[in-house]
Coordinates of C-alpha atoms in Angstrom, one line a residue:
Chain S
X191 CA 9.3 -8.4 15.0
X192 CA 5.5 -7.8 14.9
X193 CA 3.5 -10.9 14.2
X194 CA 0.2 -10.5 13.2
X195 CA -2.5 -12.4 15.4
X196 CA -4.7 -15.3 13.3
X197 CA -7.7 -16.1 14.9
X198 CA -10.4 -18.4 13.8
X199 CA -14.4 -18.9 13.8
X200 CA -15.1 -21.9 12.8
X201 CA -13.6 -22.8 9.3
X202 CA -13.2 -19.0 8.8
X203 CA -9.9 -17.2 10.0
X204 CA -9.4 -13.7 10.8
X205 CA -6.3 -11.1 10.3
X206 CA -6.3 -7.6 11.1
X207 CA -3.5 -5.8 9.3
X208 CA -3.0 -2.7 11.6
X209 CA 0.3 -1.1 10.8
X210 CA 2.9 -1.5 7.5
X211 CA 5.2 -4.4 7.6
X212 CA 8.6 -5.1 7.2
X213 CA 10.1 -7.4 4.4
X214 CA 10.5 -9.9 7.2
X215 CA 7.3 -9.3 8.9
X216 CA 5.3 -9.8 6.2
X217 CA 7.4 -12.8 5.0
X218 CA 6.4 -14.6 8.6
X219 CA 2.8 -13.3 8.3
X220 CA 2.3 -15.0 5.1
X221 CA 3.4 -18.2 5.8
X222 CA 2.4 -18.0 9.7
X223 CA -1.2 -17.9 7.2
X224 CA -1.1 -19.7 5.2
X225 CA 0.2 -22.6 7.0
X226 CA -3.1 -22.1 9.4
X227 CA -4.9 -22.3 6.6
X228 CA -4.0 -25.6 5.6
X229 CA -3.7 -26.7 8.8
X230 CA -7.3 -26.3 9.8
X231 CA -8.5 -26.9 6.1
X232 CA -10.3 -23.0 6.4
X233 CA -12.9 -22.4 4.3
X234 CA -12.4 -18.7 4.6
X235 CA -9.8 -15.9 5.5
X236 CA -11.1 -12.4 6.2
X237 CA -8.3 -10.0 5.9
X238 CA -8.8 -6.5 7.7
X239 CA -7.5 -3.6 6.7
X240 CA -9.5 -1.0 8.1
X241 CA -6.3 0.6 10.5
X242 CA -3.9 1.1 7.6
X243 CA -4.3 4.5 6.1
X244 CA -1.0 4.2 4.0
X245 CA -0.9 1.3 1.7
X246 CA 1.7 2.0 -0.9
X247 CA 2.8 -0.7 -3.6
X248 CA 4.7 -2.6 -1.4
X249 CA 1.9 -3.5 0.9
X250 CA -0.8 -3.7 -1.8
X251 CA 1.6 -6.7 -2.8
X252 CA 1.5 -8.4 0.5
X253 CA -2.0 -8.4 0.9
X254 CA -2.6 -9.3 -2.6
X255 CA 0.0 -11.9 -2.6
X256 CA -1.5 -13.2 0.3
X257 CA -4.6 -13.6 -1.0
X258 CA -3.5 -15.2 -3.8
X259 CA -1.8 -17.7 -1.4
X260 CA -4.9 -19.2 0.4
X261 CA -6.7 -19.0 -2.9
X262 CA -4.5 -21.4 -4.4
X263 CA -4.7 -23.1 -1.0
X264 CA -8.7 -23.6 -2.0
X265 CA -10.2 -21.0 0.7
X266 CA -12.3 -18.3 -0.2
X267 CA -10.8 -14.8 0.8
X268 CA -11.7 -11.2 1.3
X269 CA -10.2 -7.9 2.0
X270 CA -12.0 -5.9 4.5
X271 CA -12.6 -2.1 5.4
X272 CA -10.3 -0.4 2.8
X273 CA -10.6 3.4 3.9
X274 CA -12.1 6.0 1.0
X275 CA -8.9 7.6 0.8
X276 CA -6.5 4.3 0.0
X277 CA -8.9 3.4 -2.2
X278 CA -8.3 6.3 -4.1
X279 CA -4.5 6.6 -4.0
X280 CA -4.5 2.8 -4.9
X281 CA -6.0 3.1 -8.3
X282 CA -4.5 6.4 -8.9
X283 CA -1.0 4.8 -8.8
X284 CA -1.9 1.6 -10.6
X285 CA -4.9 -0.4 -11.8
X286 CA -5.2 -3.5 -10.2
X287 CA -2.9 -3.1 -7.2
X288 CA -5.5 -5.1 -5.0
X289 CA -7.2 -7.8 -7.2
X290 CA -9.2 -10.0 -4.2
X291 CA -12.4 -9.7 -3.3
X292 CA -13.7 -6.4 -1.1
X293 CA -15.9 -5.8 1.9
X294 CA -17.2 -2.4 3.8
X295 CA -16.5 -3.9 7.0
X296 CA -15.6 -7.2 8.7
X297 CA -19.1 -7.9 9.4
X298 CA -19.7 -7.8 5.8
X299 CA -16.8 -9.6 4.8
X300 CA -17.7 -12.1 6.8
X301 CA -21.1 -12.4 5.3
X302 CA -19.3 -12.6 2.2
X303 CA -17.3 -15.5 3.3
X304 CA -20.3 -17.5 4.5
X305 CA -22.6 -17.1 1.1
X306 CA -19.5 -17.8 -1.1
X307 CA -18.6 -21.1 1.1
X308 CA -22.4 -21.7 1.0
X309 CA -22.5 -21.6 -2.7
X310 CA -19.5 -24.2 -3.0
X311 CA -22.0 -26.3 -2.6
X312 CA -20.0 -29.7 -1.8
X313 CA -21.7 -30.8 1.2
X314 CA -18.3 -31.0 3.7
X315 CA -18.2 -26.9 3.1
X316 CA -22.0 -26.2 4.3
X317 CA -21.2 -27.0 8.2
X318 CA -21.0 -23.5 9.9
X319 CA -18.6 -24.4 12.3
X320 CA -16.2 -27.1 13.1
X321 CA -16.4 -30.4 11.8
Chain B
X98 CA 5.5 5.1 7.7
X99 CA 6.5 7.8 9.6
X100 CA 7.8 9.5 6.7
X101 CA 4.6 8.8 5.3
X102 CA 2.9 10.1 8.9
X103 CA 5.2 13.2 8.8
X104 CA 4.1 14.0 4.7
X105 CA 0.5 13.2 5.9
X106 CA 0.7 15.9 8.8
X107 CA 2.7 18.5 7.0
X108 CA 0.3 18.4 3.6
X109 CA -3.1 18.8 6.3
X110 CA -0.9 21.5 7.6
X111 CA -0.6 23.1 4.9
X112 CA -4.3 22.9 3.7
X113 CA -4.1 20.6 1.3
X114 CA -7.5 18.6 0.7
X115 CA -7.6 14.8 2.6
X116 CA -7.5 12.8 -0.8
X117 CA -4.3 14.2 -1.8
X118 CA -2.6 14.2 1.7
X119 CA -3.1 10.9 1.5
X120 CA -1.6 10.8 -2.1
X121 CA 1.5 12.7 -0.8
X122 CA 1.7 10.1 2.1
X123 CA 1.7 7.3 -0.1
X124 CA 4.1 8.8 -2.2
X125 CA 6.5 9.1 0.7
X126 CA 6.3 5.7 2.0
X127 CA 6.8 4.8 -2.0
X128 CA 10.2 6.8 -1.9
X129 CA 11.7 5.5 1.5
X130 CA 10.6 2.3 0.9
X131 CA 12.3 2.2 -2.6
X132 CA 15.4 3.6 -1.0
X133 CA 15.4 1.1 2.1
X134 CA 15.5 -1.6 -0.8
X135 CA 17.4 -0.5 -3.3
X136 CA 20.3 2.3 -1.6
X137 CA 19.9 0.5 1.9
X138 CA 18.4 4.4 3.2
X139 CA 17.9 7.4 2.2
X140 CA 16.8 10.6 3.2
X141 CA 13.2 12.2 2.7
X142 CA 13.2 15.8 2.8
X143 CA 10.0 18.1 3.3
X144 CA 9.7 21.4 2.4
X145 CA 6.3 23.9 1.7
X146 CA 6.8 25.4 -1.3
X147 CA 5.5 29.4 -0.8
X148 CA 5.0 32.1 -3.2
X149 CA 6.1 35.5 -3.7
X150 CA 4.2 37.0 -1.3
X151 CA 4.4 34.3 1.0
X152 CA 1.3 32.1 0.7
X153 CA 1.8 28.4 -0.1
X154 CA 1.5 26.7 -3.2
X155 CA 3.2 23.1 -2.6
X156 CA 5.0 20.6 -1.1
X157 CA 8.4 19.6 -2.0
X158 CA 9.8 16.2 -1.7
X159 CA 13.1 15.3 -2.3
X160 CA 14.5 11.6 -1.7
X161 CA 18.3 11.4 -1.9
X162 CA 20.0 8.7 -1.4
X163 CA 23.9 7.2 -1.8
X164 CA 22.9 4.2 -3.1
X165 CA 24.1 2.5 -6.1
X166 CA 22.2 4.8 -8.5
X167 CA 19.6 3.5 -11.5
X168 CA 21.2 2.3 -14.5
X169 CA 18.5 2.9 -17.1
X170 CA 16.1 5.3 -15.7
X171 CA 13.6 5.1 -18.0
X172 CA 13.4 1.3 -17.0
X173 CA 13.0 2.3 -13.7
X174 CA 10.6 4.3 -14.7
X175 CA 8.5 1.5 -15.8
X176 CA 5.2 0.1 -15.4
X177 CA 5.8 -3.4 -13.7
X178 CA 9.5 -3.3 -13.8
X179 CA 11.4 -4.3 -10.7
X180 CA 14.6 -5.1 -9.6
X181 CA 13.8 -6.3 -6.4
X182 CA 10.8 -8.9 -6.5
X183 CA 8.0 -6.1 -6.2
X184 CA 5.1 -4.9 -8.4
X185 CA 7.5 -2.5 -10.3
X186 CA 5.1 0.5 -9.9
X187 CA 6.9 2.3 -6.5
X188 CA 8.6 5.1 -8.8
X189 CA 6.0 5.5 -11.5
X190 CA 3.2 4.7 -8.9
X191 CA 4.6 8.1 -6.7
X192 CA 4.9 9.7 -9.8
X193 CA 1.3 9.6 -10.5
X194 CA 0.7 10.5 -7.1
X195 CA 2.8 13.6 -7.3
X196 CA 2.1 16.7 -9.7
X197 CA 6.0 17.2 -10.5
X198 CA 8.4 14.0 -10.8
X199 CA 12.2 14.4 -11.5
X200 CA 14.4 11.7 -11.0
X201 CA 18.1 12.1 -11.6
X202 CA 20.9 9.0 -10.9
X203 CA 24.7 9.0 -11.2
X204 CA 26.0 5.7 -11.2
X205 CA 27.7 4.7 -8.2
X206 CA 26.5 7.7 -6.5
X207 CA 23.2 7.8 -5.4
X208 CA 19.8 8.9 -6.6
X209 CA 17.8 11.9 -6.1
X210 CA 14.4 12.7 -6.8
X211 CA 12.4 15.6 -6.6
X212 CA 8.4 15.6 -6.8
X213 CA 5.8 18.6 -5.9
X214 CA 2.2 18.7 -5.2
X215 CA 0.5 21.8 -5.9
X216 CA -2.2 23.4 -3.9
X217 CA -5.3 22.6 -5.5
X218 CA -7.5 25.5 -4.2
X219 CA -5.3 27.9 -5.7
X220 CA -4.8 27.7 -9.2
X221 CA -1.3 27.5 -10.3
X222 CA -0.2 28.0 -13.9
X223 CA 1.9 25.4 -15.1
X224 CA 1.4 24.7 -18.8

């Protein structure tokens, strides 16, 4: 079984998504994340995409669900580096397949990250780094 | 994904532009996944579709599986309906990715459905 490696920057986490996933699979990479996520209180999950070039329904579900998951959790998410062409076959099968927050790239992503934590404004969330 | 690597490959083959090899991909991970889950496998047939004269003007897909058919096809067939716990827009989702879409079921029996893409740079007549 592929497990997905979670690495972390500070309060931020990073996951790069780089080939489909099994039922099981993504099952373990959800809560291998969300469990991370309330584990080191993140303020922010960047979730890569940038190496799938397929993303049918099922895995437009899994990353949305996922996102979903560490929103509720209270950390600010987005997806990064969804290629041209997904994009496009995304919305032609459904509106609203992915419904998180988008980057380019990881670098802006991560920018993203940074401002929206900034803007929180509560005083524990403004540290860049660990506590 | 390797159907959807093999549709990918066979629709740059066969000239079609990037946007809608990567529609006919998605499409084909749509169907194998839908039969991995629902007929526990299937098989993905791909086939150019040619002309007369021998030039191509599609790609056929046929998924058939021996699964325990669909019940209420036009169910299936709908937005946000699932039977498993996903977003309920695999079969019309491929549809739309598809030109052609025909799904037929026997109960008990299996499933099989056939879609086409059509060449864009050649216009085909199909009203």
């Amino acid at each position: 079984m592929k497990k997905i490696p979670i690495l972390r920057l500070g309060r931020i986490l990073l996951v790069s998504i780089q080939e489909d996933l099994t039922d099981n699979e993504a099952m373990q990479f959800q809560s291998d994340l969300v469990n991370k996520v309330a584990e080191i209180e993140a303020l922010g999950v960047a979730v890569d995409i940038t190496a799938l070039d397929v993303v049918d329904s099922y895995m437009a579900r899994v990353i949305n669900d996922t996102a979903s998951m560490v929103r509720l959790l209270g950390a600010e998410v987005v997806i990064c580096g969804i290629q041209p062409y997904v994009a496009m076959t995304l919305i032609e099968m459904g509106r609203d397949l992915i419904g998180a927050d988008c980057a380019f790239n990881l670098d802006q992503g991560l920018e993203m990250l940074r401002e929206r934590i900034a803007h929180r404004g509560d005083i524990r969330f403004t540290g860049d780094g660990d506590e | 994904m390797q159907a959807a690597r093999a549709a990918r490959q066979m629709a740059e083959h066969l000239g079609f532009g990037r946007a809608q090899a990567y529609h006919v991909a998605t499409a084909a991970s749509e169907l194998t996944a839908n039969m991995a889950v629902h007929a526990g496998g299937g098989t993905l047939h791909l086939q150019p579709l040619t002309d007369n004269d021998g030039s191509i003007i599609g790609l056929e897909m046929r998924a058939e599986d021996q699964g325990p058919g669909i019940p209420d096809l036009d169910l299936a067939m709908t937005e946000g309906y699932s039977t498993a716990r996903r977003l309920g827009c695999g079969l019309p989702g491929a549809s739309r990715l598809m030109d052609e879409f025909s799904i037929s079921s026997t109960f008990g029996q299996g499933t099989r459905i056939r879609a086409i893409k059509w060449c864009r740079h050649r216009p085909v007549d199909r009203s």
